[in-house]
Amino acid sequence: PEEPPPHPLPASCQSSLFLSLGVPGWRRPTTLYPWRRAPALSRVRRAWVIPPISVSENHKRLPYPLVQIKSDKQQLGSVIYSIQGPGVDEEPRGVFSIDKFTGKVFLNAMLDREKTDRFRLRAFALDLGGSTLEDPTDLEIVVVDQNDNRPAFLQEAFTGRVLEGAVPGTYVTRAEATDADDPETDNAALRFSILQQGSPELFSIDELTGEIRTVQVGLDREVVAVYNLTLQVADMSGDGLTATASAIITLDDINDNAPEFTRDEFFMEATEAVSGVDVGRLEVEDRDLPGSPNWVARFTILEGDPDGQFTIRTDPKTNEGVLSIVKALDYESCEHYELKVSVQNEAPLQAAALRAERGQAKVRVHVQDTNEPPVFQENPLRTSLAEGAPPGTLVATFSARDPDTEQLQRLSYSKDYDPEDWLQVDAATGRIQTQRVLSPASPFLKGGWYRAIVLAQDDASQPRTATGTLSIEILEVNDHAPVLAPLPPGSLCSEPHQGPGLLLGATDEDLPPHGAPFHFQLSPRLPELGRNWSLSQVNVSHARLRPRHHVPEGLHRLSLLLRDSGQPPQQREQPLNVTVCRCGQDGVCLPGAAALLAGATGLSLGALVIVLASALLLLVLVLLVALRARFRKQSRGKGLLHGPQDDLRDNVLNYDEQGGGEEDQDAYDISQLRHPTALSLPLGPPPLRRDAPQGRLHPQPPRVLPTSPLDIADFINDGLEAADSDPSVPPYDTALIYDYEGDGSVAGTLSSILSSQGDEDQDYDYLRDWGPRFARLADMYGHPWDHRAREGLSPGALLPRHRGRTA
């Protein structure tokens, strides 16, 4: 016997409609897609309709028959049934199956509505040949829900905040939960509740929405700051499965507690003559949230401090009031202070809060006496002094007083800063006077002010010192008269209507107001100047000079009177040289004008004379130097030895000289060696040889001239020795290079001619055949020899001997 389905099927499911085909006959069956049929000429009608089938999830008796499908097209046993779709041949596979011969559909696995709430299958009916008997029909299986899922809160703990003292009904937070069961059934009908919240019950929850609100007054953060509620949610409208969560509700602080002093009176001590120091602390209490504006204390001094010498600030960590001194206290003026102080919060106090009983307190401050430094009566002290004040001039009395009236102490004064060492301070009285004249060019004068620092010190065991600044204004004195400023040289036209005139300027060493404006005036001592010339003021420091009528060309000497604007004014009469020239139409001096340009404006006659004298002296010096150079050149050209040009020996020297050979015709006259007194030496220091090292010139002592011919040899040898060490003598090819071989000479002959023969009777007449140049040699060495003997000379003496060299 078959088990009846969970829900009875309607009658229409037990019968089927016939499918009529328009053209009878056999056709090839479609087995791959049995629900697809070939086109027919007749209209297709559905042969069967199966209503949805409901089955409960979690059904455990398996396999469970769901429905049986039949076709009346064939007899029983000649129809093959099949189903396709999710749960059969699609995932999840194997959930449903069908008996192909009977058409019964079975449930083979437990269903979970939360995963799949319905299945849509297709049923097929085929004959034994594989041909479709019926059109494919839909088979829908609906999974019926069961309460198999508990509700779940979205959070394990819900948080909320509410001000303390909130009125009933104030929204705090909302709890939310879900249920996986069918929301259309009671399986997902959720209800919220509060399981535990402590006593008294201050909060409630809406069972449908989960909103948590306050239900009564009495929320006090200072009593309970955080509330922890246990919440529950249940399905089946509160009778089914349940779940729990917590709700953490924090109370926000309001300023419902006023701060209070811990004591009614506070006692402190302070030292006089100091400021910016702390005296003591004022302790307060406040039950509100620490660190919040409802807790932070603000202090106010209500009474006892008319001069504002005290202030109270708040310590941000401890909330204590710190009493400090902002103006130095004076023991001699007040020994005790009694302050009345109040305290309040930074945030305003709530209206419903109770007023504090200790919102005010008294603070007694005792002042301790100490040695205070002296105090200058006026600091800085400013005074003035005229420039150039003589030593000993009183500047000021920079005195101080000692505030310690109950202590007998003396004050002494000294300088701490006086860069010019200009001032002198009396140690007992503080009287200051000058000790020398201050230079106006001092670098320590800044804008006409001189700054010094004076010290005042008492004589206590631990002395105290005060510093005073003395500023002295150096007043300008009109002690300089203006003078004409040097201007570029210019000239005036002789006609008054021509040219721009002559611009004159003035300067003054005094500072304003003792300088400009300057007053220009022609000298009153010379009335004729005013008749010939005019002065017009251009600005405060310049004036313009013009002729009143035609003025002769040339240099004109005027006299100007300059006066400054000082009190009393200073004036100076100053000469002025003006050059007047003949000008063209453009106001410019014509070429060749008679005016002397050297007499330009500002150049006096004395200065002109000095310039001309300097130029003349320079010209004379140049001429002297030129004459001296020319004299030296002539002396070098003539040589050291002078003699007649027809001297036979001189001509021989021209040909047998150790200098430049036959082309050198500047030989020296040896007769100078016989008469050393006839040597003419040039003026000034002798010239140095080019081959002489620098710094070798030393003054030579005067030599004693020979008195007889016998001393000439010694004289010449001494001269040669001196010449060897004297860098100023002429070079080797000059007269000093050769020895004197005259009367009395101990040197032998060096004649190359005589050295080739042993006797003195050699014939030299053949020299005449050599030409005119050797005729004289033949005369010199030919017969007779008596003229040479009379002169006391040997034939070789006519040839010079080179010192230290081969002739």
Short mmCIF file of N, CA, C and O in Angstrom, two decimals, residues 119 131 133 144 160 184 189 215-216 262 412 465 575 581 616 622 673 709:
data_model
loop_
_atom_site.label_atom_id
_atom_site.label_comp_id
_atom_site.label_asym_id
_atom_site.label_seq_id
_atom_site.Cartn_x
_atom_site.Cartn_y
_atom_site.Cartn_z
N PHE A 119 11.45 24.02 -4.88
CA PHE A 119 12.12 23.38 -6.00
C PHE A 119 11.16 23.37 -7.19
O PHE A 119 9.98 23.05 -7.04
N SER A 131 8.95 8.12 -27.43
CA SER A 131 8.19 9.28 -27.90
C SER A 131 7.40 9.88 -26.75
O SER A 131 6.94 9.16 -25.84
N LEU A 133 4.47 11.34 -24.72
CA LEU A 133 3.03 11.15 -24.68
C LEU A 133 2.30 12.42 -24.23
O LEU A 133 1.16 12.64 -24.64
N VAL A 144 8.05 23.60 3.56
CA VAL A 144 7.31 24.22 4.64
C VAL A 144 8.26 24.48 5.80
O VAL A 144 9.03 23.59 6.19
N GLY A 160 25.26 52.83 24.49
CA GLY A 160 24.47 54.03 24.41
C GLY A 160 24.93 55.05 25.44
O GLY A 160 25.59 54.70 26.43
N GLU A 184 7.21 35.19 7.44
CA GLU A 184 5.75 35.24 7.33
C GLU A 184 5.06 34.37 8.36
O GLU A 184 3.83 34.33 8.42
N ALA A 189 8.71 35.74 14.37
CA ALA A 189 8.07 36.83 15.08
C ALA A 189 8.84 37.07 16.38
O ALA A 189 8.70 36.28 17.33
N VAL A 215 13.04 55.46 31.95
CA VAL A 215 11.66 55.34 32.42
C VAL A 215 11.37 56.19 33.64
O VAL A 215 10.21 56.42 33.96
N GLN A 216 12.43 56.70 34.31
CA GLN A 216 12.18 57.54 35.48
C GLN A 216 13.43 58.38 35.76
O GLN A 216 14.50 58.16 35.20
N THR A 262 38.54 73.12 50.31
CA THR A 262 38.66 72.13 51.38
C THR A 262 38.74 72.77 52.75
O THR A 262 38.50 72.11 53.76
N SER A 412 76.25 104.15 47.55
CA SER A 412 77.43 104.63 46.83
C SER A 412 77.16 104.48 45.34
O SER A 412 76.43 103.59 44.91
N THR A 465 72.33 96.08 44.26
CA THR A 465 72.75 97.10 43.31
C THR A 465 71.60 97.43 42.37
O THR A 465 70.85 96.55 41.96
N PRO A 575 86.88 136.05 0.02
CA PRO A 575 87.18 136.57 -1.32
C PRO A 575 86.71 135.60 -2.39
O PRO A 575 86.65 134.39 -2.19
N CYS A 581 84.30 136.73 -19.38
CA CYS A 581 84.72 136.54 -20.76
C CYS A 581 83.64 137.07 -21.69
O CYS A 581 82.52 137.34 -21.27
N LEU A 616 107.19 126.31 -12.48
CA LEU A 616 108.52 126.82 -12.86
C LEU A 616 109.63 125.99 -12.22
O LEU A 616 110.63 125.66 -12.88
N VAL A 622 113.78 119.69 -14.53
CA VAL A 622 113.87 118.91 -15.77
C VAL A 622 115.05 119.34 -16.60
O VAL A 622 115.80 118.53 -17.16
N LEU A 673 148.05 108.77 -18.73
CA LEU A 673 148.68 108.02 -17.67
C LEU A 673 149.93 108.70 -17.13
O LEU A 673 150.30 108.50 -15.98
N PRO A 709 158.65 110.42 -11.72
CA PRO A 709 158.40 109.35 -12.69
C PRO A 709 158.67 107.98 -12.13
O PRO A 709 158.13 107.00 -12.64
#
